[in-house]
Short mmCIF file of C-alpha atoms and ligand atoms in Angstrom, two decimals:
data_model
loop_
_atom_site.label_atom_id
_atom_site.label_comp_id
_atom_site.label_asym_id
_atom_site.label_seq_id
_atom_site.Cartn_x
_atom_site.Cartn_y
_atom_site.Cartn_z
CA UNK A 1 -1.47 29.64 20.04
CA UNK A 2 -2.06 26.34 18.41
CA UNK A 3 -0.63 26.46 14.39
CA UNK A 4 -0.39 22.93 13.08
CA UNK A 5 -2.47 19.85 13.49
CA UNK A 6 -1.50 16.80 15.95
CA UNK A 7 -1.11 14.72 12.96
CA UNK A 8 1.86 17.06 11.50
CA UNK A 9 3.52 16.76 15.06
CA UNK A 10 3.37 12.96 14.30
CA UNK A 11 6.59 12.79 11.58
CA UNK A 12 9.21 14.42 11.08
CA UNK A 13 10.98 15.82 7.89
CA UNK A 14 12.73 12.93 5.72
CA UNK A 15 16.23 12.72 6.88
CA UNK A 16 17.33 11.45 3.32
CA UNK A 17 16.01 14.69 1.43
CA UNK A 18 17.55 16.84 4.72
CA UNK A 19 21.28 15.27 3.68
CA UNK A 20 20.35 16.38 -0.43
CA UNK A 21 19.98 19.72 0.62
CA UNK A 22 22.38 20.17 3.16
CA UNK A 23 24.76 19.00 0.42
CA UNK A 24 23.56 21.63 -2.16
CA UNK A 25 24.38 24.03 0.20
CA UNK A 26 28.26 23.22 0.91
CA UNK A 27 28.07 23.12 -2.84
CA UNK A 28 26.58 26.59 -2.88
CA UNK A 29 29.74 28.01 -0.45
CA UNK A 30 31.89 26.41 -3.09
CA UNK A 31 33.13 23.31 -0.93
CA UNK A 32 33.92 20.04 -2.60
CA UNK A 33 31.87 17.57 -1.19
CA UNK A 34 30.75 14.07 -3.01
CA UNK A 35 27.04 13.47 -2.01
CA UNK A 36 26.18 9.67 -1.67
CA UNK A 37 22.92 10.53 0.32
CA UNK A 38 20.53 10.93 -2.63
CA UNK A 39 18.74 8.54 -3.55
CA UNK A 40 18.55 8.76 -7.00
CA UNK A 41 19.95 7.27 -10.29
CA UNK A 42 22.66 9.74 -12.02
CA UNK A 43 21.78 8.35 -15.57
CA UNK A 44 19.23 10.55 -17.74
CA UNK A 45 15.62 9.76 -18.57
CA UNK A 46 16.01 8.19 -21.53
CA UNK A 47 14.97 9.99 -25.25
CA UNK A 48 12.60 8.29 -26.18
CA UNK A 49 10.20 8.67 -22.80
CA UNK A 50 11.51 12.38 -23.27
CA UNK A 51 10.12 12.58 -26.89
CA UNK A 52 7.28 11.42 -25.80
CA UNK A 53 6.71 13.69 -23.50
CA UNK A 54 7.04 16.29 -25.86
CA UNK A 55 4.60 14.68 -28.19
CA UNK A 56 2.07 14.61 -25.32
CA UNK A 57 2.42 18.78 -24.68
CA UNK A 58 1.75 19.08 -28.84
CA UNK A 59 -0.69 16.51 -28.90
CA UNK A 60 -2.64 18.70 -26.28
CA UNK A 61 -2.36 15.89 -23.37
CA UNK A 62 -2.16 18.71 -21.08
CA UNK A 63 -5.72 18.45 -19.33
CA UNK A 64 -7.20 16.58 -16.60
CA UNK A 65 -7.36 13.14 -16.93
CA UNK A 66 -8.94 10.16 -14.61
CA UNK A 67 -8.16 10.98 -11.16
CA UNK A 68 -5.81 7.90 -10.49
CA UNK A 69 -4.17 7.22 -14.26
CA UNK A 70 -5.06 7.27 -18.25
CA UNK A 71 -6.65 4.35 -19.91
CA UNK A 72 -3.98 3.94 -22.10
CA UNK A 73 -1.02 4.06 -18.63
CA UNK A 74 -3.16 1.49 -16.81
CA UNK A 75 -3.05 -0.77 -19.83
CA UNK A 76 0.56 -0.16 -20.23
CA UNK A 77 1.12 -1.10 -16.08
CA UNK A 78 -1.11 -4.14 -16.45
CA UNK A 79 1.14 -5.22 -19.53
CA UNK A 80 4.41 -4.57 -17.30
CA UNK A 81 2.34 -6.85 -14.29
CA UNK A 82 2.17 -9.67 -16.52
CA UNK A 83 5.22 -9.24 -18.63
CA UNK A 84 7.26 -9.21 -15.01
CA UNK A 85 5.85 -10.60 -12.29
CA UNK A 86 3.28 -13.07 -13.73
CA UNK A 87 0.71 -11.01 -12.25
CA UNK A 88 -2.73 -10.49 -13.76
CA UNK A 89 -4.60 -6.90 -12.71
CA UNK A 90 -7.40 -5.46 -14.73
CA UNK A 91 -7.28 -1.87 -15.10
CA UNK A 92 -9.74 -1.70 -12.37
CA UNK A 93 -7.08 -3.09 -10.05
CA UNK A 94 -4.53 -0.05 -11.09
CA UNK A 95 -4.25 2.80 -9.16
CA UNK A 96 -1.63 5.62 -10.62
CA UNK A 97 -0.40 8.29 -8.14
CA UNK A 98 2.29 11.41 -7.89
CA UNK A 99 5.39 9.23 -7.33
CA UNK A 100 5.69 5.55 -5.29
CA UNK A 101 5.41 7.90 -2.39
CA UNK A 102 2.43 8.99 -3.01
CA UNK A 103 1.30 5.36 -4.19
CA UNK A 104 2.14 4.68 -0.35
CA UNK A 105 0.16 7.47 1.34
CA UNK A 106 -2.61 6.64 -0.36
CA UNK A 107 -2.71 3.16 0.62
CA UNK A 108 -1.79 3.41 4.53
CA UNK A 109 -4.00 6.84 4.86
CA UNK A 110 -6.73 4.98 3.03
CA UNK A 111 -6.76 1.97 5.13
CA UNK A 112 -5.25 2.31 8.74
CA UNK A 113 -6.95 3.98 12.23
CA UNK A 114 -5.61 4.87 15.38
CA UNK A 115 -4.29 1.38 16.96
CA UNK A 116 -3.65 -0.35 14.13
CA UNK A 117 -0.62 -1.77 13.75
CA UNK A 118 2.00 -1.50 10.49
CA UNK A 119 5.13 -4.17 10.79
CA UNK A 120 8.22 -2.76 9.45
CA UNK A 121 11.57 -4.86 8.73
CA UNK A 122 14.68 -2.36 9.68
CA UNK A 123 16.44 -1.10 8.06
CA UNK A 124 13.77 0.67 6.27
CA UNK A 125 12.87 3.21 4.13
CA UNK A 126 12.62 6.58 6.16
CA UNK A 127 9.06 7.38 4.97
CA UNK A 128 7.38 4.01 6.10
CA UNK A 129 7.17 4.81 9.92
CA UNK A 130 6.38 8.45 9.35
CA UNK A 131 3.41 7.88 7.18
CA UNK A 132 1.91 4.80 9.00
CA UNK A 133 2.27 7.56 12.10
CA UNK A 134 0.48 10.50 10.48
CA UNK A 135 -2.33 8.03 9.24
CA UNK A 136 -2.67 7.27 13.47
CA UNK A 137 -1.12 3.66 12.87
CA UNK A 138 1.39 2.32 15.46
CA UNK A 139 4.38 0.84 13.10
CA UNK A 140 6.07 -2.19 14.54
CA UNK A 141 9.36 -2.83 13.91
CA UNK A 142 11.45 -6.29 13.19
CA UNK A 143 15.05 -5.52 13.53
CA UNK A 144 16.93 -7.82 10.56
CA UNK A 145 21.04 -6.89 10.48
CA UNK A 146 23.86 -7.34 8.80
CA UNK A 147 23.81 -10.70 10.22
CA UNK A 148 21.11 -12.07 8.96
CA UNK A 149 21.76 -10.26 5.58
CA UNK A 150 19.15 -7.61 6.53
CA UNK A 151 16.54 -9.77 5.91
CA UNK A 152 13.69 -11.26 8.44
CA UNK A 153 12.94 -14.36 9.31
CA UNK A 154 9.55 -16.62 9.29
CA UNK A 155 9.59 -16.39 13.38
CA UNK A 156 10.00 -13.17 13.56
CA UNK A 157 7.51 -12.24 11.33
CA UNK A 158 5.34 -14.55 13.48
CA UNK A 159 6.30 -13.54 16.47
CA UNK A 160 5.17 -9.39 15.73
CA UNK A 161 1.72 -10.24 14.13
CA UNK A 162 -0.88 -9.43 17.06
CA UNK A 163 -4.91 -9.01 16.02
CA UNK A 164 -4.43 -5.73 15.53
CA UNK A 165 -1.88 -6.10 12.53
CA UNK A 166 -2.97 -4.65 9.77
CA UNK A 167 -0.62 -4.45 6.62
CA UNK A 168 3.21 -5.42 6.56
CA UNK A 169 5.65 -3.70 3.99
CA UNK A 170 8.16 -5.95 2.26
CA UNK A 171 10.53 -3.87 0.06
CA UNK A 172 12.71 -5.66 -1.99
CA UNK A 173 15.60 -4.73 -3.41
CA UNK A 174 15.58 -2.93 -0.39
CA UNK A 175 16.43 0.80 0.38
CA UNK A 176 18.49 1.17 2.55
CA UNK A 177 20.31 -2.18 2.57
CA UNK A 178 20.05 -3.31 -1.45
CA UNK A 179 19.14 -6.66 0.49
CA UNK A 180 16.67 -8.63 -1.95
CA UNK A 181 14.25 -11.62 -0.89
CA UNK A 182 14.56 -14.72 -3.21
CA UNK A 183 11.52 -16.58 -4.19
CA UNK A 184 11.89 -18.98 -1.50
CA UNK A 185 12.53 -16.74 1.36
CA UNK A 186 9.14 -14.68 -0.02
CA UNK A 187 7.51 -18.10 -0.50
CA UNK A 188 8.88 -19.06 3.42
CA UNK A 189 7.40 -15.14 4.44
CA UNK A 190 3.86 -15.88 2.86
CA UNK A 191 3.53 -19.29 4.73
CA UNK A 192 3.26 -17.29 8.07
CA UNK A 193 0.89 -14.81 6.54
CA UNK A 194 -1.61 -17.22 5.05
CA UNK A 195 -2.26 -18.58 8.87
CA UNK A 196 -2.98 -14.38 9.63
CA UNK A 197 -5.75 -13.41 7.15
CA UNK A 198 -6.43 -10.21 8.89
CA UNK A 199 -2.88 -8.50 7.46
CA UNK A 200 -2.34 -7.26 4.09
CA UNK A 201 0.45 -7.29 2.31
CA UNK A 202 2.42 -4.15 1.06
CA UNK A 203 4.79 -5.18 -1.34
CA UNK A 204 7.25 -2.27 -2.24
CA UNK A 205 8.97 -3.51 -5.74
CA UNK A 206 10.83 -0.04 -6.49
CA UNK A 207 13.67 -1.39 -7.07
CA UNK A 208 12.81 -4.22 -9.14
CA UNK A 209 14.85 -4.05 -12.25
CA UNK A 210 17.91 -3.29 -9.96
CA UNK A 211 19.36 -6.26 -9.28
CA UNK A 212 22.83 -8.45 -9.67
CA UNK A 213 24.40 -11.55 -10.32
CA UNK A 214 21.79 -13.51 -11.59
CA UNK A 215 19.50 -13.03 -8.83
CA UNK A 216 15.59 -13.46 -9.65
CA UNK A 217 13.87 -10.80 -8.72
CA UNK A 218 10.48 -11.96 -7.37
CA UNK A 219 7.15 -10.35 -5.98
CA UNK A 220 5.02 -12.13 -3.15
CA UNK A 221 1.49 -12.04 -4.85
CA UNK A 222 3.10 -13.79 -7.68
CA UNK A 223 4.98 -16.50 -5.36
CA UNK A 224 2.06 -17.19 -3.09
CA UNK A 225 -1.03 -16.57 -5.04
CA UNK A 226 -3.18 -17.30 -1.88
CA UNK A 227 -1.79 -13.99 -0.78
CA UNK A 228 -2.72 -12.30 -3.98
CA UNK A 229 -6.49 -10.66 -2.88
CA UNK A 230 -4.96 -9.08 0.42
CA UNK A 231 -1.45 -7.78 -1.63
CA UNK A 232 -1.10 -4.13 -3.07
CA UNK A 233 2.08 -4.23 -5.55
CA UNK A 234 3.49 -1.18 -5.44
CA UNK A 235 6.03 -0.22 -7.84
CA UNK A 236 6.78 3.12 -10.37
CA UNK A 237 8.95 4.45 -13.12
CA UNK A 238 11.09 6.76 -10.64
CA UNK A 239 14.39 4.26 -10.38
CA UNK A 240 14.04 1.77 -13.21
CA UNK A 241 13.42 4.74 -15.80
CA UNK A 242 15.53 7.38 -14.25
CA UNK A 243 12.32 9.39 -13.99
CA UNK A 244 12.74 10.39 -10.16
CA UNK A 245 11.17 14.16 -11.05
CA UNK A 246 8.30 12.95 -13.37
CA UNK A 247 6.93 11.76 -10.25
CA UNK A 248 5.08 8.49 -11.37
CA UNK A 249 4.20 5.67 -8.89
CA UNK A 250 1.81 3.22 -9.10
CA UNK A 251 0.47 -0.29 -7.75
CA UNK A 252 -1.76 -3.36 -8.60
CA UNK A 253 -4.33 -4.88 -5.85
CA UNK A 254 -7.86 -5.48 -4.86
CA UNK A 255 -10.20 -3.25 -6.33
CA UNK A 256 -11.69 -1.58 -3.16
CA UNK A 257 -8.38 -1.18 -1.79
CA UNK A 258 -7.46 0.64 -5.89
CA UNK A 259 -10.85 2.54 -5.23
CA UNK A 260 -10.47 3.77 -1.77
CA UNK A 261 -6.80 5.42 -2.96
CA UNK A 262 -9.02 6.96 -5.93
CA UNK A 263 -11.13 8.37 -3.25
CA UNK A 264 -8.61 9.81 -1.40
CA UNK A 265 -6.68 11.19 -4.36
CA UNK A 266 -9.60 12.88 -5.85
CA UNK A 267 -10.02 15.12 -2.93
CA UNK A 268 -5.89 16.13 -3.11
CA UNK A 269 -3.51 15.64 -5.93
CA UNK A 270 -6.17 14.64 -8.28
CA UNK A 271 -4.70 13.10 -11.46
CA UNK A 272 -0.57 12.73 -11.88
CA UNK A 273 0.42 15.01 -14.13
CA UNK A 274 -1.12 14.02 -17.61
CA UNK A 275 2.79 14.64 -19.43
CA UNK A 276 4.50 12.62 -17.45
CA UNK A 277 1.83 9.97 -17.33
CA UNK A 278 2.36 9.93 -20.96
CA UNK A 279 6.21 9.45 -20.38
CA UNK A 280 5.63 6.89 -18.02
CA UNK A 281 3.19 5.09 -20.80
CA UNK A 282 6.43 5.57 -22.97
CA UNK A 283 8.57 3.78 -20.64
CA UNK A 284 6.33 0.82 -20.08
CA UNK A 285 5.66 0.40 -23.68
CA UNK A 286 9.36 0.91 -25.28
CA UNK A 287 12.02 -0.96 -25.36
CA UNK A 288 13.62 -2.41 -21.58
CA UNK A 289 16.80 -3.67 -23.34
CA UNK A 290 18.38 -0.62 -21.47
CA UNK A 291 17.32 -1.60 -17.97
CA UNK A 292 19.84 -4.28 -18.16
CA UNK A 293 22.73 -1.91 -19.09
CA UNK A 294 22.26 0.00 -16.43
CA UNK A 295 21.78 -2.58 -13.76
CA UNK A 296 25.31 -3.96 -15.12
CA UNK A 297 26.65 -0.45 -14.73
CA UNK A 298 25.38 -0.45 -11.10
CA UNK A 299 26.65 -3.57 -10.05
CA UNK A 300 30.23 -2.52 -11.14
CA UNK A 301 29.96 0.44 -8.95
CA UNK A 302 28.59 -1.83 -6.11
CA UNK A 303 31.46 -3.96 -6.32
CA UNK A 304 33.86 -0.80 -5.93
CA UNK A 305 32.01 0.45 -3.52
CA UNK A 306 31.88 -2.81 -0.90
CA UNK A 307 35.38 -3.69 -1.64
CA UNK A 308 36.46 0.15 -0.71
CA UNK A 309 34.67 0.06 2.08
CA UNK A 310 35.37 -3.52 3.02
CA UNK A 311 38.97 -2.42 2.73
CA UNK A 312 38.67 0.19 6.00
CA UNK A 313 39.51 -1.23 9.44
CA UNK A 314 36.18 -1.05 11.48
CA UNK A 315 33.61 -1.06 8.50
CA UNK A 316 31.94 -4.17 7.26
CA UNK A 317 30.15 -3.60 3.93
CA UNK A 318 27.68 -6.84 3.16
CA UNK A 319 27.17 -7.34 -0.85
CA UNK A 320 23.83 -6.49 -1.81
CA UNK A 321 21.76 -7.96 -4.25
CA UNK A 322 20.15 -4.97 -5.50
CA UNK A 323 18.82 -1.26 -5.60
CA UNK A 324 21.78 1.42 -5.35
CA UNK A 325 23.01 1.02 -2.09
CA UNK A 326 25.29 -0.23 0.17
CA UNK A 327 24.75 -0.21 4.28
CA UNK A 328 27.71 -1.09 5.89
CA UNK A 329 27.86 -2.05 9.68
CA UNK A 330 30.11 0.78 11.49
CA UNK A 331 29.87 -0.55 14.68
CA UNK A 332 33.93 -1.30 15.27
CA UNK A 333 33.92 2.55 14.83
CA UNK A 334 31.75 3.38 17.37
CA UNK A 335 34.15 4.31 20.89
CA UNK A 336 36.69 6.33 18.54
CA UNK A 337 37.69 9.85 19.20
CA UNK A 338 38.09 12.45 16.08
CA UNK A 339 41.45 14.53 16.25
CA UNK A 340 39.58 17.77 17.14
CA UNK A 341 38.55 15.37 20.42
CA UNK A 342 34.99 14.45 19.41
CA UNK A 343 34.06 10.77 20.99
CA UNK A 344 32.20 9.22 18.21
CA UNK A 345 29.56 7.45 20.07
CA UNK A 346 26.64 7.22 17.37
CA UNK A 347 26.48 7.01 13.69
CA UNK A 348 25.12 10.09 13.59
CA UNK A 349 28.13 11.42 15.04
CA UNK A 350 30.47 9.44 12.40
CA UNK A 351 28.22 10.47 9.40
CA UNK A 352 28.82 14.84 10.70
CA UNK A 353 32.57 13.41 11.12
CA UNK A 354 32.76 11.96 7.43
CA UNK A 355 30.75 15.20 5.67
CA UNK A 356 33.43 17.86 7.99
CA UNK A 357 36.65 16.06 7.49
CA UNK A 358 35.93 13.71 5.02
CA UNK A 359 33.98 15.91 2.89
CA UNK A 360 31.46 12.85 2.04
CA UNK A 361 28.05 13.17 2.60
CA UNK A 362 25.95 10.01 3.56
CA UNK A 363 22.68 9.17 5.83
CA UNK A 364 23.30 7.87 9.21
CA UNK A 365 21.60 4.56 10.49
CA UNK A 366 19.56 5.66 12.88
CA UNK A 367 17.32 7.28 10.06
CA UNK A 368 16.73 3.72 8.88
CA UNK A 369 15.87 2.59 12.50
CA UNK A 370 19.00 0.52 12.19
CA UNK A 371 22.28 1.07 13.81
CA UNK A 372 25.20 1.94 14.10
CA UNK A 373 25.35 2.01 10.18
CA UNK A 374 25.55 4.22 7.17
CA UNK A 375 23.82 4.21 3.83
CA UNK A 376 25.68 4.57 0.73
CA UNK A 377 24.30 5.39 -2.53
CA UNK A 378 26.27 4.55 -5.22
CA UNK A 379 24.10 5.94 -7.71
CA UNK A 380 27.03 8.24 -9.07
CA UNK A 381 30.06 7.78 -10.97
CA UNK A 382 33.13 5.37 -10.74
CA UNK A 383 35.86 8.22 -10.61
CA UNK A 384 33.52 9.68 -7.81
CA UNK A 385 33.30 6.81 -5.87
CA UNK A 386 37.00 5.96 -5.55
CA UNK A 387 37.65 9.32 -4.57
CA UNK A 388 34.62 9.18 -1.76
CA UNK A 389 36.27 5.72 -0.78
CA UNK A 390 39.90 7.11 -0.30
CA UNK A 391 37.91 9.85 1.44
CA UNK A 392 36.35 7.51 3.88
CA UNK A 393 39.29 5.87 4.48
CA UNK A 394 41.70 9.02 5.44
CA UNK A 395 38.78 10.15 7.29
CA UNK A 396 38.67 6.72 9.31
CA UNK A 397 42.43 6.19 9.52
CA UNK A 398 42.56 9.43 11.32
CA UNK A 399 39.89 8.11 14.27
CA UNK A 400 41.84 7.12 17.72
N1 LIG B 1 9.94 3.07 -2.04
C1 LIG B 1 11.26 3.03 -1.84
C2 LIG B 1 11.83 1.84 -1.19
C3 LIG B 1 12.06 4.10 -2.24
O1 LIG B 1 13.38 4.07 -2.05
C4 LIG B 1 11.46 5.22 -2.84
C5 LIG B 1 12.26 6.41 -3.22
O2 LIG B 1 13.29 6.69 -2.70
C6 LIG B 1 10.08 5.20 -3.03
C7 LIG B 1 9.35 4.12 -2.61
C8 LIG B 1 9.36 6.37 -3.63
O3 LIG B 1 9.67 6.65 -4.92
P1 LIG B 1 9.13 7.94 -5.67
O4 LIG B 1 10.30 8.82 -5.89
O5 LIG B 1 8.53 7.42 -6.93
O6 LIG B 1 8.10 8.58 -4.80
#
């Protein structure tokens, strides 16, 4: 009997949101495990988004609005555009959908067929392939390691464009690496796309306001404004705000691209939730003093957290510039044997090694079409990740 559709057979379940829960459920049995697999800031949502929020429900906000955002959040997103990233989108140009997830489906559903081709820099974020997949798309993937900082170069961008390219996703501060693009190496990046006017440009910018040591975050419609009719910049209030279960996302671009999500959206989610569009207004308008504080507390726990790892025989940590986490290079691990006998020939293997023993729970490289390699999120606190480091390290020391 046939049950679900070919499309459905095309992905499979996020690997990222399979560690969460397996983790809630040694939690469950009462185990002590420290769960670096989520990918989530631990800090709150701050009051004043909460309040209003609140204000919103009393106010009565609690109906349908326009399908793909309120008046009043696309003015608040075109503010943050220009504030930002220099960028200048009419509300027409604004699309606002259930999380930057969503902001993503829309997009690739919307726009790619069967054949078309998606390029992908790896390590990437698990949802990329999968969705470019069920929309029939063919995702192409440029491998960029720790070598190269996990970053791509000109040529090889070059070298994977074929006629049938169709968008390319450049996400920076990157999950799962942290890795960020500076304006230059965007600016080196659009020079090879302005000679291919056939791709767009999918510029994932979740991570924006997460970033270290000076470093400038920058956008690629912004750097090469020749690129800026064929770019769709895609960003949300999930990391920045700490407002992962409000489930805002939304993006800037050209308006039939903004129209065709609306399309799509208005025969499935319809309108984000009309509260937490009103939170995400909130957050826009208010203060941002507090995104700085929090991107200093992150860094701190970045440093710990390369340094610890950096400190293990076989593990090479690079220092990210942003986001929340760290993917170090595990490939002087690979060829060990546990001490219950295991051979530890993937990172797949070392990751179920590290959550058994170790009782540390992390995503394995291969997720991120990288490997071998772990992610790390750091997003929780400095006690916690001493303890998962020490962890780590026991866990390690105890490989032959
Ligand atoms: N893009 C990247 C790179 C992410 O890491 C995430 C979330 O993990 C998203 C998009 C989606 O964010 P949201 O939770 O708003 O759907």
């Amino acid at each position: 009997m046939r049950t679900t559709s070919e499309a459905l057979g095309r992905i499979q379940p996020s690997a990222t949101l399979a560690m969460t829960s397996r983790v809630l459920d040694l939690k469950r049995q009462g185990i002590d495990v420290i769960g670096l697999g989520a990918g989530e800031p631990d800090f709150d949502t701050p009051d004043f988004v909460k309040d209003a929020a609140i204000e919103a429900i009393r106010q009565g906000k609690t109906k349908y609005t326009n399908v793909d955002g309120t008046a009043e959040l696309k003015e608040a997103i075109a503010a943050k555009f220009r504030r930002d990233n220099g960028l200048s989108y009419e509300t027409s140009q604004i699309s606002v959908n259930v999380g930057g997830k969503h902001t993503l489906f829309n997009a690739l559903v919307a726009t790619v067929d069967a054949g078309d081709e998606v390029i992908i820099p790896a390590p990437y974020w698990v949802s990329y392939p999968d969705i470019v997949q069920f929309a029939g798309g063919t995702p192409v993937i440029i491998k960029a390691g720790a070598d190269q900082a996990y970053k791509i170069r000109p040529e090889q961008l070059e070298a994977a464009i074929t006629p049938k390219t169709r968008w390319v996703i450049l996400n920076s501060p990157s999950n799962p690496t942290g890795a960020a693009y500076s304006a230059a190496e965007l600016k080196a990046l659009g020079e090879v796309l302005e000679r291919h006017p056939q791709v767009f440009v999918m510029a994932d910018d979740m991570y924006e306001h997460i970033v270290y040591d000076d470093f400038e975050f920058a956008t690629i419609a912004q750097v090469c404004p020749s690129l800026y009719e064929r770019t769709l910049t895609v960003n949300g209030t999930s990391k920045a705000y700490a407002m992962t279960g409000w489930r805002i996302g939304f993006a800037g671009g050209p308006r039939w691209l903004i129209k065709a999500m609306a399309k799509l959206q208005s025969q499935s989610t319809s309108n984000p939730c009309s509260i937490a569009q009103a939170a995400a207004t909130a957050a826009l308008n208010g203060p941002q003093d507090f995104l700085k504080e929090r991107a200093a507390a992150f860094q701190r726990r970045r440093d710990l957290v390369v340094a610890g790892l950096n400190a293990i025989p076989g593990i090479h940590c690079p220092t990210p510039e942003g986001a929340f986490y760290v993917y170090p290079d595990v490939s002087g691990l690979i060829g060990r044997t546990t001490p219950g006998g295991l051979l530890i020939d993937t990172d797949e293997k070392l990751v179920g090694y590290l959550l058994d023993e170790g009782r540390v729970a992390a995503v394995h490289g291969g997720a991120f079409g990288l490997e071998p390699a772990f992610r790390v999120s750091y997003a929780t606190s400095d006690a916690l990740l001493t303890e998962a480091c020490n962890r780590i390290a026991e866990a390690v020391h105890a490989l032959r």
